[in-house]
PDB file of C-alpha atoms in Angstrom:
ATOM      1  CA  UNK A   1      24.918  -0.121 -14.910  1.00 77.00           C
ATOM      2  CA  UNK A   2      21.837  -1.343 -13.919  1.00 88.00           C
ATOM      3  CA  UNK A   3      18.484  -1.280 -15.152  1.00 94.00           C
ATOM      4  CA  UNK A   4      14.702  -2.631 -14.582  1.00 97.00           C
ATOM      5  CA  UNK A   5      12.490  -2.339 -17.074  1.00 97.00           C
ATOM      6  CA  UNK A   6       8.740  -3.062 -16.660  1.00 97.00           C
ATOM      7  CA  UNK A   7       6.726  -2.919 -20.043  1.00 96.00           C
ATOM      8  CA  UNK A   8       3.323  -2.801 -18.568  1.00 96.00           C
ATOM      9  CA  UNK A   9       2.000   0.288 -17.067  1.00 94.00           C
ATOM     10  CA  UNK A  10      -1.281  -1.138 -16.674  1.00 96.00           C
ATOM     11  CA  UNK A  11      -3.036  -4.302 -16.432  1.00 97.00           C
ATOM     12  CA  UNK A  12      -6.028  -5.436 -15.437  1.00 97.00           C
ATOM     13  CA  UNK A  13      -7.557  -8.921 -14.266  1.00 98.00           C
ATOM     14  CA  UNK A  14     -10.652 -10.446 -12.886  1.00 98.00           C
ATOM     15  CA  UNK A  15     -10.949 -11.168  -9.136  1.00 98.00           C
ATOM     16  CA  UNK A  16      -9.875 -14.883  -8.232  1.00 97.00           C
ATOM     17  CA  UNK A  17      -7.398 -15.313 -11.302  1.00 98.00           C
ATOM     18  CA  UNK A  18      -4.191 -15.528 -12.056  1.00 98.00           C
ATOM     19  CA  UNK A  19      -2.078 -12.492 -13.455  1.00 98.00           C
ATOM     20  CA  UNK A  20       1.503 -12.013 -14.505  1.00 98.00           C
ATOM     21  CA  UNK A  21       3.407  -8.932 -14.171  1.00 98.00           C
ATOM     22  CA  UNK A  22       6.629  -8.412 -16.136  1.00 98.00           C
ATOM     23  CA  UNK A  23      10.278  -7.464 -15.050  1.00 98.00           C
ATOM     24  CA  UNK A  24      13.535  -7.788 -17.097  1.00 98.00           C
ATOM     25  CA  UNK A  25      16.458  -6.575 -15.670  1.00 98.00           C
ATOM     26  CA  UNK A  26      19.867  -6.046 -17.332  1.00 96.00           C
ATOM     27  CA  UNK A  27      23.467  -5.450 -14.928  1.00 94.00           C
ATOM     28  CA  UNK A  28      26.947  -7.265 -15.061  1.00 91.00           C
ATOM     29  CA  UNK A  29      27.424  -8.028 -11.716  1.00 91.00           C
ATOM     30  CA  UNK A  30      26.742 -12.334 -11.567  1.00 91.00           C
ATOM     31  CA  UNK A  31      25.626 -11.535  -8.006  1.00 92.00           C
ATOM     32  CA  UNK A  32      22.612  -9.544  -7.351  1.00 93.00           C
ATOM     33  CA  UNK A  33      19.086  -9.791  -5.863  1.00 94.00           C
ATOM     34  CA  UNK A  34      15.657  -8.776  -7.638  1.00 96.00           C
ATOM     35  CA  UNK A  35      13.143  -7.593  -5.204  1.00 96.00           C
ATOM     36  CA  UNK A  36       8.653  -7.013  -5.831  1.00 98.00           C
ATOM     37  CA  UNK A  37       6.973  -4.004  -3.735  1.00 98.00           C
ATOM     38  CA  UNK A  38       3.781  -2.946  -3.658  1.00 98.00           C
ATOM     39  CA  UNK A  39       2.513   0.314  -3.271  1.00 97.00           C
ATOM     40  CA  UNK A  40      -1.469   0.882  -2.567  1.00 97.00           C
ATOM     41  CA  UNK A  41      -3.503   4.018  -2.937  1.00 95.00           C
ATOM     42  CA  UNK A  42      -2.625   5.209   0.566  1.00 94.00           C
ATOM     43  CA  UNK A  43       1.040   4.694  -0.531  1.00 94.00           C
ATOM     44  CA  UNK A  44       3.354   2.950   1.694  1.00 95.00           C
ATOM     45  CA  UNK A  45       5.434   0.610   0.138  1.00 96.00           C
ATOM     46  CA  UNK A  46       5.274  -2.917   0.951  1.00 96.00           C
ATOM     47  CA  UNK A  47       7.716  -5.580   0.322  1.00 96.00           C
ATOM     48  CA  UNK A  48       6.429  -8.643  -1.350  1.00 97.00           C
ATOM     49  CA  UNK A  49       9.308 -11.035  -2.440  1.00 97.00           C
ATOM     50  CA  UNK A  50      13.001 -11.721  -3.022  1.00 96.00           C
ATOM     51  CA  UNK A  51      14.871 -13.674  -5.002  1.00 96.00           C
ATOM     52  CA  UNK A  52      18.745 -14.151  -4.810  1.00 94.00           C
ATOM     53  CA  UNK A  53      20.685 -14.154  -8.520  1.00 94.00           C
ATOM     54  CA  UNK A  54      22.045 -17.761  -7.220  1.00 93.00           C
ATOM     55  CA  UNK A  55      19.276 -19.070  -5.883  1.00 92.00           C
ATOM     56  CA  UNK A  56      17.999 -22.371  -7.393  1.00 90.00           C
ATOM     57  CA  UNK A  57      14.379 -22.500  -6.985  1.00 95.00           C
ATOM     58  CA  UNK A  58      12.530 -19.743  -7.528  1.00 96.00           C
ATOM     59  CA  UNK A  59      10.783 -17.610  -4.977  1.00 96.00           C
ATOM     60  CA  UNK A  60       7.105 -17.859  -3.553  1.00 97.00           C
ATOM     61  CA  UNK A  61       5.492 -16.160  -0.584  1.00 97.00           C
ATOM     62  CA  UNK A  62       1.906 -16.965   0.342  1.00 97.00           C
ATOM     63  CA  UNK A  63       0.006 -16.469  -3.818  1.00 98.00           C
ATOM     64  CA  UNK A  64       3.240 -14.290  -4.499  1.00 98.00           C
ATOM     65  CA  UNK A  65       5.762 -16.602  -6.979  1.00 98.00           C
ATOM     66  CA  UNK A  66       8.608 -14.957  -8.694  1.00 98.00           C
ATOM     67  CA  UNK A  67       8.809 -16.637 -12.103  1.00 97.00           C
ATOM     68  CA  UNK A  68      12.908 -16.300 -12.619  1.00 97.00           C
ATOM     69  CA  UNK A  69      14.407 -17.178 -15.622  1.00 97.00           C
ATOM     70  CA  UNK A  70      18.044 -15.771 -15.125  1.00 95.00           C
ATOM     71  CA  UNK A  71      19.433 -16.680 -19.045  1.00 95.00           C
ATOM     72  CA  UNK A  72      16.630 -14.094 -20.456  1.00 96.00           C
ATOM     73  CA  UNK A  73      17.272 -11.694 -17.184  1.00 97.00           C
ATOM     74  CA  UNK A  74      13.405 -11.637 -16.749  1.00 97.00           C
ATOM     75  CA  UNK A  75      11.731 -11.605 -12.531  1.00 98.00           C
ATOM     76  CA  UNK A  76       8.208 -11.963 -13.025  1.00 98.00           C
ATOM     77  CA  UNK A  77       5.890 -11.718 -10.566  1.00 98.00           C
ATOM     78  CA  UNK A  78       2.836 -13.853 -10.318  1.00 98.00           C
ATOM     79  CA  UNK A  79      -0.433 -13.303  -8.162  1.00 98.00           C
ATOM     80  CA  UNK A  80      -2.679 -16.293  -7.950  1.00 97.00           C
ATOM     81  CA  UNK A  81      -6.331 -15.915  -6.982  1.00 97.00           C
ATOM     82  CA  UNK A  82      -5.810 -11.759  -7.397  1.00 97.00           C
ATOM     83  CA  UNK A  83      -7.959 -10.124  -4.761  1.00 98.00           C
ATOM     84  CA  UNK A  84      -9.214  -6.880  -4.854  1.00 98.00           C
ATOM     85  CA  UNK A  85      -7.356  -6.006  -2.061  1.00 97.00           C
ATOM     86  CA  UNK A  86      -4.233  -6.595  -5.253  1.00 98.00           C
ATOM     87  CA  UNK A  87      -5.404  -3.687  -6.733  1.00 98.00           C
ATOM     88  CA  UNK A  88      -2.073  -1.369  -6.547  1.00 98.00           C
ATOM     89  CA  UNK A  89       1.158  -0.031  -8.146  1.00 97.00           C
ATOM     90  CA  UNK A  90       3.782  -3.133  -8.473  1.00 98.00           C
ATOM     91  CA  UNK A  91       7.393  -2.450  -8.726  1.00 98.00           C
ATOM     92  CA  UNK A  92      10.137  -4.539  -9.477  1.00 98.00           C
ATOM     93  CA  UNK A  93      13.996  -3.415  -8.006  1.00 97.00           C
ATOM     94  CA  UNK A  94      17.487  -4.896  -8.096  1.00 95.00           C
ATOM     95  CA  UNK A  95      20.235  -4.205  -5.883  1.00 93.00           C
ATOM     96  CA  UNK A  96      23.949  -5.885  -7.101  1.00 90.00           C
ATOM     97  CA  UNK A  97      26.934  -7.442  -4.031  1.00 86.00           C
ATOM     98  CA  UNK A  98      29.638  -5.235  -6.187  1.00 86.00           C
ATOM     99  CA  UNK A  99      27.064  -1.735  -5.221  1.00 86.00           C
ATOM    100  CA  UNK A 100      24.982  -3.425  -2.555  1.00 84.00           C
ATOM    101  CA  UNK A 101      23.644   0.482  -1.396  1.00 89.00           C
ATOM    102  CA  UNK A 102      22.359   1.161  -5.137  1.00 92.00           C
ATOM    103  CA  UNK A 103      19.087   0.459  -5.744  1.00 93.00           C
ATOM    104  CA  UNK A 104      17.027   0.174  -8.961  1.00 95.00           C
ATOM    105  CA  UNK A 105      13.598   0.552  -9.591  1.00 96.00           C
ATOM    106  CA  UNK A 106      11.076   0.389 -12.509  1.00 96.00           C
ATOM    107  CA  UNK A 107       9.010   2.513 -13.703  1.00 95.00           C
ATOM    108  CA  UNK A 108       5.783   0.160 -12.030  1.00 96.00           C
ATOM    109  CA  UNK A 109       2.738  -1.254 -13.048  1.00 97.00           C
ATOM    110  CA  UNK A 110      -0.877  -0.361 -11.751  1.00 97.00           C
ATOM    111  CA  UNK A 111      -2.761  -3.854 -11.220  1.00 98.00           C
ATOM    112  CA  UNK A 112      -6.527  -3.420 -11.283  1.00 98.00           C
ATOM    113  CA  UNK A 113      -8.617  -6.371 -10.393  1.00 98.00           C
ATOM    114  CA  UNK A 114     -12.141  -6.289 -11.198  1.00 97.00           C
ATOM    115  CA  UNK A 115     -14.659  -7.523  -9.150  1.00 95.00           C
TER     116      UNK A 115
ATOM    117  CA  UNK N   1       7.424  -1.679  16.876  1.00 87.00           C
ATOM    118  CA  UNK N   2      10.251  -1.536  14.135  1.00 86.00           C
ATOM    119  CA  UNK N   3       9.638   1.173  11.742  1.00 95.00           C
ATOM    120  CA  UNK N   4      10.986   4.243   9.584  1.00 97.00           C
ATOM    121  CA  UNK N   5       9.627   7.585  10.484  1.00 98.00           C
ATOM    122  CA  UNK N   6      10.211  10.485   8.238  1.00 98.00           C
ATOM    123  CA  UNK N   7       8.967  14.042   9.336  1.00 97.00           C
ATOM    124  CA  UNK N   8       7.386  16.312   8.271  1.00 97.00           C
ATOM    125  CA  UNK N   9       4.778  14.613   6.059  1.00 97.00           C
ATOM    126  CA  UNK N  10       3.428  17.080   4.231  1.00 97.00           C
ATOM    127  CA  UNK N  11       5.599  20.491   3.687  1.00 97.00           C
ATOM    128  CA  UNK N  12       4.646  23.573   0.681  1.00 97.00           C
ATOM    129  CA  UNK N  13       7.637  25.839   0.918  1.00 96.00           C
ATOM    130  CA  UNK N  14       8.388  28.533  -1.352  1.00 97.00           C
ATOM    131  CA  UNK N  15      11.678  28.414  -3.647  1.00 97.00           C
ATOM    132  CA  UNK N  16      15.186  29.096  -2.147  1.00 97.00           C
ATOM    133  CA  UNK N  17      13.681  28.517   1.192  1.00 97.00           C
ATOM    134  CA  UNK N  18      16.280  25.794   2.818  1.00 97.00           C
ATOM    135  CA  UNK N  19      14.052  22.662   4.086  1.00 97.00           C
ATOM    136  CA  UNK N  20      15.548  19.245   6.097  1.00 98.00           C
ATOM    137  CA  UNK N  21      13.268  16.076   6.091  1.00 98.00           C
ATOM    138  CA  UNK N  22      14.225  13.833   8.482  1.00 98.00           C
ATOM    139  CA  UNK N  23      14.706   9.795   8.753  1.00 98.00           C
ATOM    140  CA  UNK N  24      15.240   7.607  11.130  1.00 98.00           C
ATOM    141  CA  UNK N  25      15.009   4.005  11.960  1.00 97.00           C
ATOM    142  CA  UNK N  26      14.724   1.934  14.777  1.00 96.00           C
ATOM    143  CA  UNK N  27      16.444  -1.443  13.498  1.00 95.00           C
ATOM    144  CA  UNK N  28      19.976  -0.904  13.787  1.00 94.00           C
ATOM    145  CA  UNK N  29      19.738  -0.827   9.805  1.00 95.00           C
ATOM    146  CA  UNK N  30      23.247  -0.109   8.450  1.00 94.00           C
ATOM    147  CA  UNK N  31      21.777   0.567   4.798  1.00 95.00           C
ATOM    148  CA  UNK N  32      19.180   3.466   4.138  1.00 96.00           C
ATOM    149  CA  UNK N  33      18.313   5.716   0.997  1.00 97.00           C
ATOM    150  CA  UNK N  34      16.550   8.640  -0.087  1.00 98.00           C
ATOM    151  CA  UNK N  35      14.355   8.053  -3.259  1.00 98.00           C
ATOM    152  CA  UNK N  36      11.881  10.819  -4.807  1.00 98.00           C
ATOM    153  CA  UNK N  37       8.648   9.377  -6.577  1.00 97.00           C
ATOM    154  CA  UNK N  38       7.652  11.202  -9.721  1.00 95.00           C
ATOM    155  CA  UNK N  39       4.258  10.204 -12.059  1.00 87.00           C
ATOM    156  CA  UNK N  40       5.424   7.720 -14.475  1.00 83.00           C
ATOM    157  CA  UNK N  41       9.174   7.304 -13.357  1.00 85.00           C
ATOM    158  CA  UNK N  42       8.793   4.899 -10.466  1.00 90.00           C
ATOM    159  CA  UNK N  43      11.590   5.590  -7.728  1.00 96.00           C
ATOM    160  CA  UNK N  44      15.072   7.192  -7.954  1.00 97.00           C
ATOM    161  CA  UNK N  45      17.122   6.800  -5.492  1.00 97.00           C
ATOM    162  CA  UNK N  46      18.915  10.045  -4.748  1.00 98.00           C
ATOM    163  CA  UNK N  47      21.372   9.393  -2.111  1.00 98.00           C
ATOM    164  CA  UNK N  48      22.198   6.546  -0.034  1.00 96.00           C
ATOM    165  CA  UNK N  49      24.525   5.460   3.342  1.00 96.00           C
ATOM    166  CA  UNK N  50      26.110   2.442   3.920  1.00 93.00           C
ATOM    167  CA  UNK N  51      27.019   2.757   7.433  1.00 93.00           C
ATOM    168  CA  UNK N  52      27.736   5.937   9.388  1.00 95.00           C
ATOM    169  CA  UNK N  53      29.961   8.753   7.718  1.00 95.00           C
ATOM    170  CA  UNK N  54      29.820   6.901   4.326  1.00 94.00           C
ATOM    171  CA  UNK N  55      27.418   8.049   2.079  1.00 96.00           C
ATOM    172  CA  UNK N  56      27.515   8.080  -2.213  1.00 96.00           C
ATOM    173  CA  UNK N  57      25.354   9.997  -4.697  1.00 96.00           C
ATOM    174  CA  UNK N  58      22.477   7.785  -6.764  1.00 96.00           C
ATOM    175  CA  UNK N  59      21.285   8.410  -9.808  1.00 95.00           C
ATOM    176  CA  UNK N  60      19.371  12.352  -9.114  1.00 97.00           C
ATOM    177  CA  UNK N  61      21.359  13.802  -6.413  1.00 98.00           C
ATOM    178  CA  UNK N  62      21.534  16.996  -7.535  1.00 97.00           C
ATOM    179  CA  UNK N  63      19.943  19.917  -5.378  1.00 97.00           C
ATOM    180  CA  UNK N  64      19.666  17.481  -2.454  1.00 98.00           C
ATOM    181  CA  UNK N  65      22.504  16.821   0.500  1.00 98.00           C
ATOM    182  CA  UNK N  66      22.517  14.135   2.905  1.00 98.00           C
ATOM    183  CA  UNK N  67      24.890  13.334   5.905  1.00 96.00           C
ATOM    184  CA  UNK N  68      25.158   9.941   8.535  1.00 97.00           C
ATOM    185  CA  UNK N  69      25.946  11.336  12.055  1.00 97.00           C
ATOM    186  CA  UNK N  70      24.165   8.362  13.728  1.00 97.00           C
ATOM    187  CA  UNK N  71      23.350   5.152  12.478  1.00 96.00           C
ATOM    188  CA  UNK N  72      19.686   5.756  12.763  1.00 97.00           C
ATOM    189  CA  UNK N  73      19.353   9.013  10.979  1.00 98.00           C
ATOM    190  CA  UNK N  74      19.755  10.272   7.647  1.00 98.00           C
ATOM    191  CA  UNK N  75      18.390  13.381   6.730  1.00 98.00           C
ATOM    192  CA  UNK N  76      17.766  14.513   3.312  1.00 98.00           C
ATOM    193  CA  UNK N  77      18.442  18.425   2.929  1.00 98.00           C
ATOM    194  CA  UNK N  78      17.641  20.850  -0.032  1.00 98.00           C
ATOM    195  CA  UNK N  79      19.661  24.062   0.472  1.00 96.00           C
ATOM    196  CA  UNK N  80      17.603  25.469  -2.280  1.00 97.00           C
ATOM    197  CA  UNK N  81      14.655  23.849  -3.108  1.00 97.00           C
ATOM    198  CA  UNK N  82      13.172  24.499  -6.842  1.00 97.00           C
ATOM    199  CA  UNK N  83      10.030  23.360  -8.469  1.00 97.00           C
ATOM    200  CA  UNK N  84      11.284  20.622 -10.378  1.00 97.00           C
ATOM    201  CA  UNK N  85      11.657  19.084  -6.304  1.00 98.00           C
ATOM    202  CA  UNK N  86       8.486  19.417  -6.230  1.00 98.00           C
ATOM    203  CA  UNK N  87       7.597  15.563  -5.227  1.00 98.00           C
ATOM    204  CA  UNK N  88       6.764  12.518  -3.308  1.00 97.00           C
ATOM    205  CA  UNK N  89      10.062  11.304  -1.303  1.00 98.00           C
ATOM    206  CA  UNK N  90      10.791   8.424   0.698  1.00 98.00           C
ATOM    207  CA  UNK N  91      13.184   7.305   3.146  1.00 98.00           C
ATOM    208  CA  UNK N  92      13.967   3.565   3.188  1.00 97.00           C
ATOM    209  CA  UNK N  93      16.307   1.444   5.589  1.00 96.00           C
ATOM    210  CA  UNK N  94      17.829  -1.968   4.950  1.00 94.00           C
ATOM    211  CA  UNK N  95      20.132  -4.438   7.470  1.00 90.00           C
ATOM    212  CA  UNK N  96      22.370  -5.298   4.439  1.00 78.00           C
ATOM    213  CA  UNK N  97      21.774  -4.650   0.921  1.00 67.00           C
ATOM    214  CA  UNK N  98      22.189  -6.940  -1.554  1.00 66.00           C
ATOM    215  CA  UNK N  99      19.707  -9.820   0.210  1.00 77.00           C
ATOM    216  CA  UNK N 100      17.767  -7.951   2.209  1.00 86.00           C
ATOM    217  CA  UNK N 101      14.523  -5.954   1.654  1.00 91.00           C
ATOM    218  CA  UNK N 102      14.036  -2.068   2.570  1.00 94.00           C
ATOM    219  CA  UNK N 103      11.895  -0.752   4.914  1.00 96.00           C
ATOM    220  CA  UNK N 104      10.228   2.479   3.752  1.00 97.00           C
ATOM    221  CA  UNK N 105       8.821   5.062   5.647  1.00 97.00           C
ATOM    222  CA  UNK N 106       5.312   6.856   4.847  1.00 97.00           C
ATOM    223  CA  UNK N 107       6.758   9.329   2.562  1.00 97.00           C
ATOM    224  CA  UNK N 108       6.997  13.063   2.627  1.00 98.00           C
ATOM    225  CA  UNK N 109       4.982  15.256  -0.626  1.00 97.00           C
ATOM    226  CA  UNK N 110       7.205  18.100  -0.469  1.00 98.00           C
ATOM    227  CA  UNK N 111       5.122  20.884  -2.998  1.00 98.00           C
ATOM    228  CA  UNK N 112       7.746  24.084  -4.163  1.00 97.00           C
ATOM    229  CA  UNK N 113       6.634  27.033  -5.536  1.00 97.00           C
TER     230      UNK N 113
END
């Protein structure tokens, strides 16, 4: 079965740095895809960032880079130059080929940058 | 403008009272889910559809039916709504699943008492 496990429920960084958000993951299907949304106060969920379980480089969209390191089944997500505007709930999901409708989400992590 | 609507947005029933919360998408989507949001516990998906007339349980289905008519709707129906539904749910559509994103709608805060 799968499962997504973020250990963070909070974190907080100062405006224009750098910040790391954790994700480990656990399944035993080889083929799967890992997936970052954000939800803001107003709540809508936005999606950030994908990475494929095959895929060779990891992922990066605009300051968004997914730090994958698929031995230790860990997705990180990484936020350079954090805005305020990052200031949100962050959730990491997984969908597997074998299940491709199931989806998995963590539990989330509130990012609060300070100004 | 593609997007997933879900209706009503806002609903306080009382319990037993039989509610439907509608979904649809305008993307041809083939995937889409229901999830409920609770403090603490991220999303759970609660039902999802693969294509039309196929449709399996996820991991809280209980107290909530679904059904795929049409490939752009997918209603979420409690016969019997009970506190403990008492939540914030989302409908989200996807064009494949495993390598492609969802698309959520706004969300629905359904309140039972």
């Amino acid at each position: 079965a799968q499962k997504i496990t973020q250990t963070q429920p909070g974190m907080f960084v100062q405006e224009k740095e750098a910040v790391t958000l954790d994700c480990t993951y656990d399944t035993s299907d080889p083929s799967y895809g890992l997936f970052w949304y954000k939800q803001p106060s107003s709540g809508e969920m936005i999606f950030l960032i994908y990475q494929g379980s095959y895929d060779q480089q990891n992922a990066t969209e605009g300051r968004y880079s997914l730090n994958f390191q698929k031995a230790r089944k860990s997705a990180n997500l990484v936020i350079s130059a954090s805005q305020l505007g990052d200031s949100a709930m962050y959730f990491c999901a997984m969908r597997e080929v074998t299940n491709a409708g199931k989806s998995t989400f963590g539990d989330g992590t509130t990012l609060t940058v300070k100004p | 403008e593609a997007q997933v609507t879900q209706n009503p947005r806002y609903l306080i029933t009382v319990t037993g009272k039989k509610l439907t919360v509608t979904c649809s998408q305008n993307m041809n989507h083939e995937y889409m889910s229901w999830y409920r949001q609770d403090p603490g516990l991220g999303l759970r998906q609660i039902y999802y559809s693969m294509n039309v007339e196929v449709t399996d349980k996820g991991d809280v289905p209980e107290g909530y039916k679904v059904s795929r008519k049409e490939k752009r709707n997918f209603p979420l129906i409690l016969e019997s709504p009970s506190p403990n539904q008492t939540s914030l749910y989302f409908c989200a559509s996807s064009l494949r699943g495993r390598i492609d994103e969802q698309y959520f709608g706004p969300g629905t805060r359904l309140t039972v008492t």
